[in-house]
Structures are given as structure tokens and as C-alpha cells.
XYZ file of C-alpha atoms in Angstrom:
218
model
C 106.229 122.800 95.315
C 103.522 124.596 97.061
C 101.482 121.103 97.502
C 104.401 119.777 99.482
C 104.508 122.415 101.566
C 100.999 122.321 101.917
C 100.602 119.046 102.382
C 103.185 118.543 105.049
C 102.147 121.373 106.928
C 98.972 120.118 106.946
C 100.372 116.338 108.525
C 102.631 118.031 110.973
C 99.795 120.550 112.391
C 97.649 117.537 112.772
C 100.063 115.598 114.857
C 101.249 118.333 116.554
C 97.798 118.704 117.911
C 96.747 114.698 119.171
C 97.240 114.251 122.435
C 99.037 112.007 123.921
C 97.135 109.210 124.048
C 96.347 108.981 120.463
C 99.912 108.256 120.390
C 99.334 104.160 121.292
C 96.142 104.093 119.058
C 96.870 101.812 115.924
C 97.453 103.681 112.450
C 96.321 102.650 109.158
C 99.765 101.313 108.468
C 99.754 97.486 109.529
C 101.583 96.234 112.806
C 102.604 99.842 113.482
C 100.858 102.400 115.976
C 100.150 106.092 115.850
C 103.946 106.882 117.556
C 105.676 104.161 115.040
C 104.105 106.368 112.024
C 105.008 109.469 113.721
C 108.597 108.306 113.831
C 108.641 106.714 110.143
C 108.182 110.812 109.062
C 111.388 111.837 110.896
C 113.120 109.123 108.591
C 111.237 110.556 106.088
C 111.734 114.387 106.839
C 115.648 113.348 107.198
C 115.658 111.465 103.658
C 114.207 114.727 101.974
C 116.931 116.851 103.673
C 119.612 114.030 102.231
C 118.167 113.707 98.958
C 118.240 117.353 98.229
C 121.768 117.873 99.195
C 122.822 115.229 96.834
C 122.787 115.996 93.641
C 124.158 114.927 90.788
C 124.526 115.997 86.984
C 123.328 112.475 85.645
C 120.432 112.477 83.129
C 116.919 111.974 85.247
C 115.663 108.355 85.475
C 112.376 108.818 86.747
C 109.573 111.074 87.458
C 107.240 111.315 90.247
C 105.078 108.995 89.186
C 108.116 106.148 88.319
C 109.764 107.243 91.886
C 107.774 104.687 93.256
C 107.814 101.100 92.744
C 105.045 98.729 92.835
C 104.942 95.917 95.381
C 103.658 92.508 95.351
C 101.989 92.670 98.287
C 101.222 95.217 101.153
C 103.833 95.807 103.860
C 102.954 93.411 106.925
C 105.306 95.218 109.236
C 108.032 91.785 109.535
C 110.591 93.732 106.790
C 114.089 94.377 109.178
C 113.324 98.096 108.654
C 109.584 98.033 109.205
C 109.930 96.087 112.869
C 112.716 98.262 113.908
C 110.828 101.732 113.820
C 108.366 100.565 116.511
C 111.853 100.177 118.984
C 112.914 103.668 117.641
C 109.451 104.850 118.306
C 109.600 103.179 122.246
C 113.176 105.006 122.861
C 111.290 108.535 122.416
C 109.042 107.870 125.473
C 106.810 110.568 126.232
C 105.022 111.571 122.453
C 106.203 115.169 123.024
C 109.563 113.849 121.961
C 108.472 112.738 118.905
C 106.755 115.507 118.503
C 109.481 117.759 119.005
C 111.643 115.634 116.879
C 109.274 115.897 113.947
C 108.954 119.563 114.275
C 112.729 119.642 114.117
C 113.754 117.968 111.492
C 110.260 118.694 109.706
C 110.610 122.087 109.702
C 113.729 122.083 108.311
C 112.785 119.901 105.678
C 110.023 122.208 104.591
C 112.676 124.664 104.236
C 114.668 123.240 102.509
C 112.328 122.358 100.015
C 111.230 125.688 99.439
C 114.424 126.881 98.766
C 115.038 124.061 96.131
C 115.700 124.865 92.271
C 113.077 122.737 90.937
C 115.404 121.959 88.049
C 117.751 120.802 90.347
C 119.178 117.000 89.393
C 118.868 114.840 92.410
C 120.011 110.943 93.519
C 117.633 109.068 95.567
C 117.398 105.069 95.787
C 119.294 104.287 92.674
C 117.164 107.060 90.799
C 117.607 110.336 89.696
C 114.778 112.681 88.724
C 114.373 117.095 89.144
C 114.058 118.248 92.915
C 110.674 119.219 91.287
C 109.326 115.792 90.757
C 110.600 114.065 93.854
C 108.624 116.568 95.766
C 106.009 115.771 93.930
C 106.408 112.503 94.660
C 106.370 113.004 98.160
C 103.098 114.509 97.835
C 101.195 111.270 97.505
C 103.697 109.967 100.752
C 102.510 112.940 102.642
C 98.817 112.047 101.834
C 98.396 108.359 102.186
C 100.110 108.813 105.620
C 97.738 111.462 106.551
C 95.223 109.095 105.797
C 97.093 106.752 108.099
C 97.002 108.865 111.027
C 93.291 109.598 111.239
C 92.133 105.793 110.399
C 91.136 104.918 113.552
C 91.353 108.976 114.583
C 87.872 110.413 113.427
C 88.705 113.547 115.899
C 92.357 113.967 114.411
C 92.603 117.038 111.348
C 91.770 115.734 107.723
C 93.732 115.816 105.066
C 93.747 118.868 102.897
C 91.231 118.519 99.940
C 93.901 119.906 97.393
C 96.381 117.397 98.331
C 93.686 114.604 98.308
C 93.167 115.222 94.562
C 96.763 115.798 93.798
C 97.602 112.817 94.926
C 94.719 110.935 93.802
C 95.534 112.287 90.106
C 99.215 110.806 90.965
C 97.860 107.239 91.866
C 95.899 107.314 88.728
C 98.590 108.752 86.403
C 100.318 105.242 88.741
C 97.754 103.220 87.966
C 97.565 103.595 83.982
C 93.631 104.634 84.481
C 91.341 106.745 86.416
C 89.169 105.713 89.656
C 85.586 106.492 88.870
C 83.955 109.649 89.931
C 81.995 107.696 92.125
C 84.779 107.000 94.358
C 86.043 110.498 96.512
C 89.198 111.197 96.663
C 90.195 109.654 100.215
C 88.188 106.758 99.032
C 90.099 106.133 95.922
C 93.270 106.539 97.716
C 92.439 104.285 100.428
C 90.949 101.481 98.284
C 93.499 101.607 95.243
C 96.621 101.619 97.991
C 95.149 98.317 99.548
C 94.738 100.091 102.718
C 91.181 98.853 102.791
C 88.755 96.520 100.753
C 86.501 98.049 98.422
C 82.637 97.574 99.240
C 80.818 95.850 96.652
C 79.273 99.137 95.426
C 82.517 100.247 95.155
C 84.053 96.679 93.220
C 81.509 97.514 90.994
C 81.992 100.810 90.330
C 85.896 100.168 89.562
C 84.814 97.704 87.010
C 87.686 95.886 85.350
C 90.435 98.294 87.232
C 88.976 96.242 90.743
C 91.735 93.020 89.176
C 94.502 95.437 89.351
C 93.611 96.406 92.530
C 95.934 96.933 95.658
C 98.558 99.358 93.330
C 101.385 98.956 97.106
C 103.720 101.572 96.426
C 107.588 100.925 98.096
């Protein structure tokens, strides 16, 4: 619970501070820009506030590791939903909008996640699993969009360390196997997501895990 908090803190701070012309830079997230990200964490700070009013007495079906599913390939931005956040992202305007939006909606998010019962049974996309895990889960979201936001923003804050490794420890536990120690944390993330190629230091390094290679979470 505390890594959520701390890791969303962490993601809102740093967009609350870009200004606003890193809004129209691109992200690490393909065919979408800094402002389409930004506006893909509303949805997300909204679904957390839905998901944790709903829940449910059904036996869990997943954890935070089996919340997410494993895709074939990595997004390319054409899915329905993907293409229509960059027109939600365009009706905001001016990126203090956005931002305000975000803190909005974020902040209540956060608090409602610290209030949760980590016991508590919730229903999310077909699943249930504890409030506990599925904040877990949204750990690893938190991070790899971090990690979107500053690709092409050396200047923007980093990620917090602590919720680098968490979530690096989740895309292993993901993965079936760890990512050498040769690899850092944003590294590993970065690489075993498919949101870049490894170099060939790296390939080798990875050794057989490099043929399993992107793990594309949906």
C-alpha cells in the first residue's frame, strides 16, 4: 500500500512540474505524446476509484502478478481505445487542464486507496483479487509509465528507486525468472516490457530469457 502511494505521488509530482511544452514531446508509449499519457492516468486514476467501490464477496481469481495479461505484441496506438485518448487529450487544451484534472481525480484516488481494507474483495476486468494486490498491481502501471514520461524527458523527475525494484521484482515474479544483476532496474523494466531493444551486451547478458523477450502487459 505504501508503494502505491509512493509511487503515484512520485508520477503526479513529476508531471505536475513539466512545463508546458513538454506536454507535445513524444512519450515512451508508441503513437501517443506526453499530454495523451497524461490523460491515459485520469482513466486510470478514475478506474482505481471504480474498482475499489466495487466489491464483491466472490472467491479472488488473481493476484497482482495474474492481474495482467500478456500480449502478443506491443500496443501500436491503432486499438479504438488507444487512438481515442489523443482526441480526449486535444479537448483539454492548455496542459494546465490536464494537469488539474489529474490532480483531481489523482488525489482522490490516492485517498481512496489509503483508506482501503487490504482484505477487501474487489471486481475489475472479469477478475477479482484483495484491494491489496490490485494496488500492487498498479505499482508496476505506475512505474513503467513513469518511465514513459521521462523517455525522451532527461530533465523530467525519475522514478523512485523503491518503486523501480518493486516493480522490477513484479515483472520477474511475471516473467517466471529473474533479469540478471547486470541489468538495473529501469533497464530491466524497459527492455523486458519491449519498450526498447536490448543492446547486445545486454542480449547476452539475458541469455536464454532474451527468446521470451518483450513480456507486453494489457
Amino acid at each position: 500500500m505504501d508503494l502505491f502511494a509512493h509511487s503515484w505521488h512520485a508520477l503526479r509530482a513529476a508531471i505536475a512540474a513539466l512545463p508546458d511544452e513538454d506536454f507535445d514531446q513524444p512519450s515512451g508509449c508508441a503513437g501517443w505524446l506526453v499530454r495523451d499519457l497524461v490523460c491515459h492516468l485520469v482513466i486510470d486514476a478514475q478506474d482505481v476509484l471504480i474498482t475499489l467501490v466495487t466489491p464483491t464477496e466472490a472467491e479472488p481469481t488473481a493476484d497482482a502478478a495474474t492481474y495482467w495479461e500478456l500480449l502478443d505484441a506491443p500496443p501500436t496506438g491503432e486499438d479504438p481505445l488507444d487512438a481515442l485518448i489523443p482526441r480526449l487529450a486535444a479537448a483539454y487544451g492548455e496542459p494546465r487542464w490536464l494537469k488539474f484534472h489529474l490532480d483531481d481525480v489523482g488525489s482522490a484516488a490516492g485517498r481512496a486507496a489509503g483508506l482501503a481494507d487490504p482484505a477487501l474483495r474487489v471486481s475489475t476486468q472479469d477478475k477479482v483479487l484483495t484491494a491489496g494486490d490490485y494496488l500492487s498491481a498498479y505499482v508496476l502501471e505506475w512505474t513503467l509509465h513513469h518511465l514513459d514520461l521521462t523517455a525522451h524527458l532527461p530533465s523530467a523527475a525519475a522514478a523512485p528507486a523503491e518503486t523501480l525494484a518493486a516493480a522490477r521484482a513484479s515483472l520477474e515474479t511475471i516473467a517466471g525468472a529473474p533479469f540478471p544483476a547486470a541489468l538495473s532496474d529501469e533497464a530491466a523494466l524497459r527492455v523486458g516490457t519491449g519498450r526498447r531493444t536490448p543492446t547486445d551486451a545486454e542480449r547476452a547478458a539475458l541469455g536464454e530469457l532474451a527468446a521470451k523477450l518483450p513480456f507486453v502487459l494489457g
